[in-house]
PDB file of C-alpha atoms in Angstrom:
ATOM      1  CA  ASN A 239     -46.871 -47.089 -52.278  1.00 53.00           C
ATOM      2  CA  ALA A 240     -49.902 -46.494 -54.320  1.00 73.00           C
ATOM      3  CA  GLY A 241     -52.819 -48.964 -54.129  1.00 91.00           C
ATOM      4  CA  VAL A 242     -54.402 -50.723 -56.723  1.00 95.00           C
ATOM      5  CA  MET A 243     -56.296 -48.077 -59.600  1.00 96.00           C
ATOM      6  CA  GLN A 244     -58.813 -48.487 -61.684  1.00 97.00           C
ATOM      7  CA  ASN A 245     -60.269 -46.383 -64.315  1.00 96.00           C
ATOM      8  CA  PRO A 246     -62.650 -45.027 -65.062  1.00 97.00           C
ATOM      9  CA  ARG A 247     -64.452 -44.642 -61.601  1.00 96.00           C
ATOM     10  CA  HIS A 248     -67.706 -44.352 -63.517  1.00 97.00           C
ATOM     11  CA  LEU A 249     -68.636 -45.541 -66.874  1.00 97.00           C
ATOM     12  CA  VAL A 250     -71.736 -45.247 -68.611  1.00 98.00           C
ATOM     13  CA  ARG A 251     -72.533 -46.774 -72.059  1.00 98.00           C
ATOM     14  CA  ARG A 252     -75.536 -47.082 -74.394  1.00 97.00           C
ATOM     15  CA  ARG A 253     -76.673 -50.782 -75.047  1.00 97.00           C
ATOM     16  CA  GLY A 254     -74.558 -52.320 -77.868  1.00 97.00           C
ATOM     17  CA  GLN A 255     -71.539 -50.217 -77.345  1.00 97.00           C
ATOM     18  CA  GLU A 256     -68.317 -51.575 -75.897  1.00 98.00           C
ATOM     19  CA  ALA A 257     -66.901 -50.736 -72.138  1.00 98.00           C
ATOM     20  CA  ARG A 258     -63.277 -50.960 -71.416  1.00 98.00           C
ATOM     21  CA  LEU A 259     -62.390 -51.192 -67.591  1.00 98.00           C
ATOM     22  CA  ARG A 260     -58.462 -50.718 -66.865  1.00 98.00           C
ATOM     23  CA  CYS A 261     -56.754 -51.800 -63.408  1.00 97.00           C
ATOM     24  CA  SER A 262     -53.170 -51.009 -62.404  1.00 97.00           C
ATOM     25  CA  PRO A 263     -52.123 -53.476 -59.801  1.00 95.00           C
ATOM     26  CA  MET A 264     -50.282 -52.201 -56.879  1.00 92.00           C
ATOM     27  CA  LYS A 265     -46.579 -51.518 -57.316  1.00 89.00           C
ATOM     28  CA  GLY A 266     -44.761 -55.330 -57.484  1.00 86.00           C
ATOM     29  CA  HIS A 267     -47.612 -57.168 -57.857  1.00 89.00           C
ATOM     30  CA  SER A 268     -47.845 -59.508 -60.738  1.00 88.00           C
ATOM     31  CA  HIS A 269     -51.279 -61.035 -59.925  1.00 90.00           C
ATOM     32  CA  VAL A 270     -54.403 -59.489 -61.242  1.00 94.00           C
ATOM     33  CA  TYR A 271     -58.120 -60.775 -60.200  1.00 94.00           C
ATOM     34  CA  TRP A 272     -61.271 -59.096 -61.414  1.00 97.00           C
ATOM     35  CA  TYR A 273     -64.734 -59.391 -59.382  1.00 96.00           C
ATOM     36  CA  ARG A 274     -68.148 -58.077 -60.639  1.00 97.00           C
ATOM     37  CA  GLN A 275     -70.550 -56.847 -57.595  1.00 94.00           C
ATOM     38  CA  LEU A 276     -74.378 -57.075 -59.036  1.00 89.00           C
ATOM     39  CA  PRO A 277     -77.004 -54.842 -57.137  1.00 79.00           C
ATOM     40  CA  GLU A 278     -77.864 -56.814 -54.171  1.00 77.00           C
ATOM     41  CA  GLU A 279     -75.075 -59.550 -54.836  1.00 81.00           C
ATOM     42  CA  GLY A 280     -72.019 -60.429 -53.266  1.00 85.00           C
ATOM     43  CA  LEU A 281     -68.599 -60.175 -55.126  1.00 92.00           C
ATOM     44  CA  LYS A 282     -68.371 -62.573 -57.605  1.00 93.00           C
ATOM     45  CA  PHE A 283     -64.783 -63.689 -59.054  1.00 93.00           C
ATOM     46  CA  MET A 284     -64.352 -63.631 -63.130  1.00 95.00           C
ATOM     47  CA  VAL A 285     -60.880 -63.947 -64.143  1.00 95.00           C
ATOM     48  CA  TYR A 286     -57.430 -64.262 -62.866  1.00 93.00           C
ATOM     49  CA  LEU A 287     -54.622 -63.445 -64.890  1.00 93.00           C
ATOM     50  CA  GLN A 288     -50.605 -63.092 -64.589  1.00 91.00           C
ATOM     51  CA  LYS A 289     -48.475 -61.067 -66.854  1.00 88.00           C
ATOM     52  CA  GLU A 290     -49.455 -61.950 -70.620  1.00 89.00           C
ATOM     53  CA  ASN A 291     -51.464 -65.145 -69.230  1.00 92.00           C
ATOM     54  CA  ILE A 292     -55.175 -66.016 -68.419  1.00 93.00           C
ATOM     55  CA  ILE A 293     -54.855 -68.269 -65.689  1.00 90.00           C
ATOM     56  CA  ASP A 294     -58.363 -68.922 -64.760  1.00 90.00           C
ATOM     57  CA  GLU A 295     -61.327 -67.398 -66.730  1.00 92.00           C
ATOM     58  CA  SER A 296     -64.561 -69.743 -65.094  1.00 90.00           C
ATOM     59  CA  GLY A 297     -66.240 -67.301 -63.902  1.00 91.00           C
ATOM     60  CA  MET A 298     -66.424 -64.915 -67.114  1.00 94.00           C
ATOM     61  CA  PRO A 299     -69.227 -65.253 -69.190  1.00 93.00           C
ATOM     62  CA  LYS A 300     -68.636 -66.866 -72.214  1.00 90.00           C
ATOM     63  CA  GLU A 301     -69.619 -64.269 -74.682  1.00 94.00           C
ATOM     64  CA  ARG A 302     -68.695 -60.337 -75.038  1.00 97.00           C
ATOM     65  CA  PHE A 303     -66.294 -60.148 -72.057  1.00 97.00           C
ATOM     66  CA  SER A 304     -62.648 -60.655 -72.407  1.00 97.00           C
ATOM     67  CA  ALA A 305     -59.781 -60.015 -70.294  1.00 97.00           C
ATOM     68  CA  GLU A 306     -55.889 -59.164 -70.708  1.00 96.00           C
ATOM     69  CA  PHE A 307     -53.147 -58.274 -68.834  1.00 95.00           C
ATOM     70  CA  PRO A 308     -50.042 -57.165 -71.055  1.00 93.00           C
ATOM     71  CA  LYS A 309     -46.420 -57.509 -70.316  1.00 90.00           C
ATOM     72  CA  GLU A 310     -46.535 -53.458 -70.120  1.00 90.00           C
ATOM     73  CA  GLY A 311     -49.962 -51.746 -69.046  1.00 93.00           C
ATOM     74  CA  PRO A 312     -52.841 -51.989 -67.076  1.00 96.00           C
ATOM     75  CA  SER A 313     -54.851 -55.089 -67.257  1.00 97.00           C
ATOM     76  CA  ILE A 314     -58.088 -54.551 -69.226  1.00 98.00           C
ATOM     77  CA  LEU A 315     -61.483 -55.820 -68.837  1.00 98.00           C
ATOM     78  CA  ARG A 316     -63.576 -55.609 -72.018  1.00 98.00           C
ATOM     79  CA  ILE A 317     -67.230 -56.002 -72.713  1.00 98.00           C
ATOM     80  CA  GLN A 318     -68.222 -56.050 -75.910  1.00 97.00           C
ATOM     81  CA  GLN A 319     -71.886 -55.252 -76.841  1.00 97.00           C
ATOM     82  CA  VAL A 320     -72.870 -53.972 -73.707  1.00 97.00           C
ATOM     83  CA  VAL A 321     -76.450 -55.127 -72.132  1.00 96.00           C
ATOM     84  CA  ARG A 322     -78.312 -53.591 -69.152  1.00 95.00           C
ATOM     85  CA  GLY A 323     -77.588 -56.748 -67.026  1.00 94.00           C
ATOM     86  CA  ASP A 324     -73.793 -56.042 -67.124  1.00 96.00           C
ATOM     87  CA  SER A 325     -74.691 -52.840 -64.909  1.00 96.00           C
ATOM     88  CA  ALA A 326     -72.704 -53.314 -61.726  1.00 96.00           C
ATOM     89  CA  ALA A 327     -69.507 -52.358 -60.285  1.00 96.00           C
ATOM     90  CA  TYR A 328     -66.295 -54.244 -61.505  1.00 97.00           C
ATOM     91  CA  PHE A 329     -63.281 -54.541 -58.816  1.00 97.00           C
ATOM     92  CA  CYS A 330     -59.994 -55.529 -59.530  1.00 97.00           C
ATOM     93  CA  ALA A 331     -57.704 -56.979 -56.665  1.00 94.00           C
ATOM     94  CA  SER A 332     -54.012 -57.378 -57.003  1.00 93.00           C
ATOM     95  CA  SER A 333     -51.038 -59.678 -55.073  1.00 88.00           C
ATOM     96  CA  PRO A 334     -47.691 -60.543 -55.213  1.00 83.00           C
ATOM     97  CA  ALA A 335     -47.989 -63.932 -55.889  1.00 71.00           C
ATOM     98  CA  SER A 336     -51.019 -66.614 -56.390  1.00 58.00           C
ATOM     99  CA  ASP A 337     -50.395 -68.299 -52.991  1.00 57.00           C
ATOM    100  CA  THR A 338     -50.152 -65.231 -51.028  1.00 58.00           C
ATOM    101  CA  ASP A 339     -52.996 -64.992 -48.471  1.00 60.00           C
ATOM    102  CA  THR A 340     -54.017 -61.063 -49.464  1.00 81.00           C
ATOM    103  CA  GLN A 341     -55.597 -60.082 -52.404  1.00 88.00           C
ATOM    104  CA  TYR A 342     -55.841 -56.174 -52.478  1.00 90.00           C
ATOM    105  CA  PHE A 343     -58.847 -54.634 -54.108  1.00 94.00           C
ATOM    106  CA  GLY A 344     -58.984 -51.266 -55.806  1.00 96.00           C
ATOM    107  CA  PRO A 345     -61.743 -48.414 -56.021  1.00 95.00           C
ATOM    108  CA  GLY A 346     -64.020 -50.190 -58.410  1.00 96.00           C
ATOM    109  CA  THR A 347     -65.609 -48.927 -61.974  1.00 97.00           C
ATOM    110  CA  ARG A 348     -69.351 -48.513 -61.456  1.00 96.00           C
ATOM    111  CA  LEU A 349     -70.784 -49.276 -65.207  1.00 97.00           C
ATOM    112  CA  THR A 350     -74.205 -48.323 -66.198  1.00 97.00           C
ATOM    113  CA  VAL A 351     -75.696 -49.464 -69.152  1.00 97.00           C
ATOM    114  CA  LEU A 352     -78.545 -47.595 -70.564  1.00 95.00           C
TER     115      LEU A 352
ATOM    116  CA  GLN B 228     -76.912 -74.695 -50.587  1.00 65.00           C
ATOM    117  CA  LYS B 229     -74.716 -71.450 -51.390  1.00 72.00           C
ATOM    118  CA  GLU B 230     -71.154 -71.734 -50.853  1.00 85.00           C
ATOM    119  CA  VAL B 231     -71.111 -68.938 -48.331  1.00 90.00           C
ATOM    120  CA  GLU B 232     -73.902 -67.403 -46.547  1.00 91.00           C
ATOM    121  CA  GLN B 233     -74.011 -64.418 -44.729  1.00 92.00           C
ATOM    122  CA  ASP B 234     -77.287 -62.555 -43.092  1.00 85.00           C
ATOM    123  CA  PRO B 235     -77.463 -59.229 -45.243  1.00 82.00           C
ATOM    124  CA  GLY B 236     -79.194 -57.127 -42.284  1.00 84.00           C
ATOM    125  CA  PRO B 237     -79.138 -54.229 -42.082  1.00 92.00           C
ATOM    126  CA  LEU B 238     -77.990 -54.134 -38.348  1.00 95.00           C
ATOM    127  CA  SER B 239     -78.192 -50.897 -36.756  1.00 96.00           C
ATOM    128  CA  VAL B 240     -76.729 -50.576 -33.305  1.00 96.00           C
ATOM    129  CA  PRO B 241     -75.993 -47.468 -30.901  1.00 97.00           C
ATOM    130  CA  GLU B 242     -72.430 -46.414 -30.474  1.00 97.00           C
ATOM    131  CA  GLY B 243     -70.175 -48.564 -28.046  1.00 97.00           C
ATOM    132  CA  ALA B 244     -72.141 -51.548 -28.739  1.00 97.00           C
ATOM    133  CA  ILE B 245     -70.158 -55.170 -29.375  1.00 97.00           C
ATOM    134  CA  VAL B 246     -71.373 -56.264 -33.050  1.00 97.00           C
ATOM    135  CA  SER B 247     -71.649 -59.739 -33.777  1.00 96.00           C
ATOM    136  CA  LEU B 248     -71.160 -60.688 -37.343  1.00 96.00           C
ATOM    137  CA  ASN B 249     -71.829 -64.298 -38.756  1.00 95.00           C
ATOM    138  CA  CYS B 250     -71.490 -66.272 -41.907  1.00 95.00           C
ATOM    139  CA  THR B 251     -71.360 -69.865 -42.669  1.00 94.00           C
ATOM    140  CA  TYR B 252     -69.737 -71.870 -45.657  1.00 92.00           C
ATOM    141  CA  SER B 253     -70.620 -75.295 -46.774  1.00 89.00           C
ATOM    142  CA  ASN B 254     -67.129 -76.453 -48.316  1.00 83.00           C
ATOM    143  CA  SER B 255     -64.671 -78.277 -45.849  1.00 80.00           C
ATOM    144  CA  ALA B 256     -61.925 -77.179 -47.951  1.00 78.00           C
ATOM    145  CA  PHE B 257     -62.045 -73.865 -47.560  1.00 78.00           C
ATOM    146  CA  GLN B 258     -58.950 -72.875 -45.176  1.00 79.00           C
ATOM    147  CA  TYR B 259     -58.430 -69.344 -45.189  1.00 86.00           C
ATOM    148  CA  PHE B 260     -60.914 -66.802 -44.120  1.00 91.00           C
ATOM    149  CA  MET B 261     -61.113 -63.037 -44.311  1.00 92.00           C
ATOM    150  CA  TRP B 262     -63.611 -59.983 -43.046  1.00 96.00           C
ATOM    151  CA  TYR B 263     -63.556 -57.231 -45.401  1.00 95.00           C
ATOM    152  CA  ARG B 264     -65.002 -53.577 -44.715  1.00 96.00           C
ATOM    153  CA  GLN B 265     -66.524 -51.671 -47.773  1.00 94.00           C
ATOM    154  CA  TYR B 266     -67.900 -48.126 -47.680  1.00 94.00           C
ATOM    155  CA  SER B 267     -70.499 -46.716 -49.770  1.00 89.00           C
ATOM    156  CA  ARG B 268     -69.167 -46.745 -53.150  1.00 86.00           C
ATOM    157  CA  LYS B 269     -65.714 -47.759 -52.237  1.00 90.00           C
ATOM    158  CA  GLY B 270     -63.555 -50.800 -53.062  1.00 93.00           C
ATOM    159  CA  PRO B 271     -63.367 -53.828 -50.501  1.00 94.00           C
ATOM    160  CA  GLU B 272     -60.728 -53.384 -47.706  1.00 94.00           C
ATOM    161  CA  LEU B 273     -59.058 -56.217 -45.649  1.00 91.00           C
ATOM    162  CA  LEU B 274     -59.773 -56.111 -42.266  1.00 94.00           C
ATOM    163  CA  MET B 275     -58.821 -59.687 -40.713  1.00 91.00           C
ATOM    164  CA  TYR B 276     -57.436 -62.623 -42.160  1.00 87.00           C
ATOM    165  CA  THR B 277     -57.087 -66.312 -40.363  1.00 87.00           C
ATOM    166  CA  TYR B 278     -56.700 -69.587 -41.285  1.00 81.00           C
ATOM    167  CA  SER B 279     -57.103 -71.928 -38.136  1.00 80.00           C
ATOM    168  CA  SER B 280     -59.774 -72.155 -35.873  1.00 85.00           C
ATOM    169  CA  GLY B 281     -59.735 -70.036 -32.631  1.00 88.00           C
ATOM    170  CA  ASN B 282     -59.610 -66.398 -32.543  1.00 91.00           C
ATOM    171  CA  LYS B 283     -57.685 -63.521 -33.825  1.00 92.00           C
ATOM    172  CA  GLU B 284     -57.473 -60.186 -32.445  1.00 94.00           C
ATOM    173  CA  ASP B 285     -56.665 -56.565 -33.682  1.00 93.00           C
ATOM    174  CA  GLY B 286     -57.499 -53.683 -31.739  1.00 96.00           C
ATOM    175  CA  ARG B 287     -61.409 -53.642 -31.361  1.00 97.00           C
ATOM    176  CA  PHE B 288     -61.950 -56.408 -33.838  1.00 97.00           C
ATOM    177  CA  THR B 289     -61.843 -60.088 -33.209  1.00 96.00           C
ATOM    178  CA  ALA B 290     -62.122 -62.687 -35.916  1.00 95.00           C
ATOM    179  CA  GLN B 291     -63.313 -66.309 -34.810  1.00 95.00           C
ATOM    180  CA  VAL B 292     -63.313 -69.390 -36.960  1.00 93.00           C
ATOM    181  CA  ASP B 293     -64.904 -72.815 -35.793  1.00 92.00           C
ATOM    182  CA  LYS B 294     -63.970 -75.273 -38.892  1.00 89.00           C
ATOM    183  CA  SER B 295     -66.237 -77.987 -36.954  1.00 90.00           C
ATOM    184  CA  SER B 296     -69.099 -76.473 -37.287  1.00 91.00           C
ATOM    185  CA  LYS B 297     -68.009 -74.111 -40.991  1.00 91.00           C
ATOM    186  CA  TYR B 298     -69.194 -70.716 -39.029  1.00 92.00           C
ATOM    187  CA  ILE B 299     -66.814 -67.491 -38.883  1.00 94.00           C
ATOM    188  CA  SER B 300     -67.696 -64.652 -36.842  1.00 95.00           C
ATOM    189  CA  LEU B 301     -66.483 -61.064 -36.501  1.00 96.00           C
ATOM    190  CA  PHE B 302     -66.810 -59.369 -33.319  1.00 97.00           C
ATOM    191  CA  ILE B 303     -66.598 -55.224 -33.096  1.00 97.00           C
ATOM    192  CA  ARG B 304     -65.893 -54.119 -29.479  1.00 97.00           C
ATOM    193  CA  ASP B 305     -66.838 -50.440 -28.771  1.00 97.00           C
ATOM    194  CA  SER B 306     -68.346 -49.515 -32.353  1.00 97.00           C
ATOM    195  CA  GLN B 307     -67.986 -46.280 -33.566  1.00 97.00           C
ATOM    196  CA  PRO B 308     -69.963 -44.565 -36.214  1.00 97.00           C
ATOM    197  CA  SER B 309     -67.004 -44.964 -38.298  1.00 96.00           C
ATOM    198  CA  ASP B 310     -67.721 -48.289 -38.478  1.00 97.00           C
ATOM    199  CA  SER B 311     -70.662 -47.970 -40.331  1.00 97.00           C
ATOM    200  CA  ALA B 312     -70.451 -50.031 -43.562  1.00 97.00           C
ATOM    201  CA  THR B 313     -70.757 -52.731 -45.340  1.00 95.00           C
ATOM    202  CA  TYR B 314     -68.905 -56.367 -43.756  1.00 97.00           C
ATOM    203  CA  LEU B 315     -68.114 -59.092 -46.169  1.00 95.00           C
ATOM    204  CA  CYS B 316     -66.995 -62.249 -45.120  1.00 95.00           C
ATOM    205  CA  ALA B 317     -64.257 -63.814 -47.906  1.00 92.00           C
ATOM    206  CA  ILE B 318     -63.540 -67.273 -48.104  1.00 89.00           C
ATOM    207  CA  GLU B 319     -60.447 -69.099 -49.801  1.00 83.00           C
ATOM    208  CA  GLY B 320     -59.666 -72.672 -50.789  1.00 67.00           C
ATOM    209  CA  ARG B 321     -56.358 -74.380 -50.741  1.00 54.00           C
ATOM    210  CA  SER B 322     -56.959 -77.602 -52.361  1.00 48.00           C
ATOM    211  CA  GLY B 323     -57.963 -78.255 -55.997  1.00 49.00           C
ATOM    212  CA  GLY B 324     -55.971 -75.424 -57.062  1.00 51.00           C
ATOM    213  CA  SER B 325     -58.246 -72.689 -56.726  1.00 55.00           C
ATOM    214  CA  ASN B 326     -56.769 -71.079 -53.941  1.00 63.00           C
ATOM    215  CA  TYR B 327     -56.566 -67.599 -55.233  1.00 76.00           C
ATOM    216  CA  LYS B 328     -60.670 -67.554 -55.992  1.00 82.00           C
ATOM    217  CA  LEU B 329     -62.068 -65.806 -52.974  1.00 87.00           C
ATOM    218  CA  THR B 330     -65.961 -66.849 -52.507  1.00 89.00           C
ATOM    219  CA  PHE B 331     -67.709 -63.848 -50.828  1.00 92.00           C
ATOM    220  CA  GLY B 332     -70.804 -63.624 -48.353  1.00 93.00           C
ATOM    221  CA  LYS B 333     -73.273 -61.415 -50.094  1.00 92.00           C
ATOM    222  CA  GLY B 334     -72.009 -58.845 -47.145  1.00 93.00           C
ATOM    223  CA  THR B 335     -74.107 -57.447 -43.641  1.00 95.00           C
ATOM    224  CA  LEU B 336     -74.494 -53.602 -43.390  1.00 94.00           C
ATOM    225  CA  LEU B 337     -74.013 -52.205 -40.174  1.00 96.00           C
ATOM    226  CA  THR B 338     -74.919 -48.871 -39.030  1.00 97.00           C
ATOM    227  CA  VAL B 339     -73.699 -47.546 -35.655  1.00 97.00           C
ATOM    228  CA  ASN B 340     -75.718 -44.493 -34.504  1.00 96.00           C
ATOM    229  CA  PRO B 341     -73.958 -41.930 -32.309  1.00 95.00           C
TER     230      PRO B 341
END
């Protein structure tokens, strides 16, 4: 059973460009969570999605950031007009159901904004 | 006061030592407690999960929760160089609907020297 997959693993963007991060949950998991890990900081919750629904985006910056989890295909975290402060590791986790105790994390995408 | 406090270390111990890692939390609504291990440039991997006060043992690892003091610990016996990683405590609430939102400590960097 393949784990949570994220791609790309490393992404370099110049200021003002768009970044698209993809997450494929574990097989059988329909709940996806995105977390951000800034340098010297802990993991911070960003958004929780189920298929075709955003359940909680309270941790997402109000501007430039969006997330989706379509009926078919991976979940996408999109950052428009990136700035240097967006440089971080972005982790996706998945679980079978929201009240399941365990979230399984992917390897992360490391975004560097030049 | 931050919701979860964790001493970032770094912590350096000789092989075979007993390691004690700790976190404190402020919100008594938190009910589920986890320890994740994160190797450098990798995603967090779930090590231990518990929801009640007391001890839970899994091989060389023991998780301890004291809800009255809002204090959680992870003990590693007979530590090995392969245990060298960052250890993250994570807490999940089960009230107010945000039962999926993990709150992480900043992590403690552990090095076990051969």
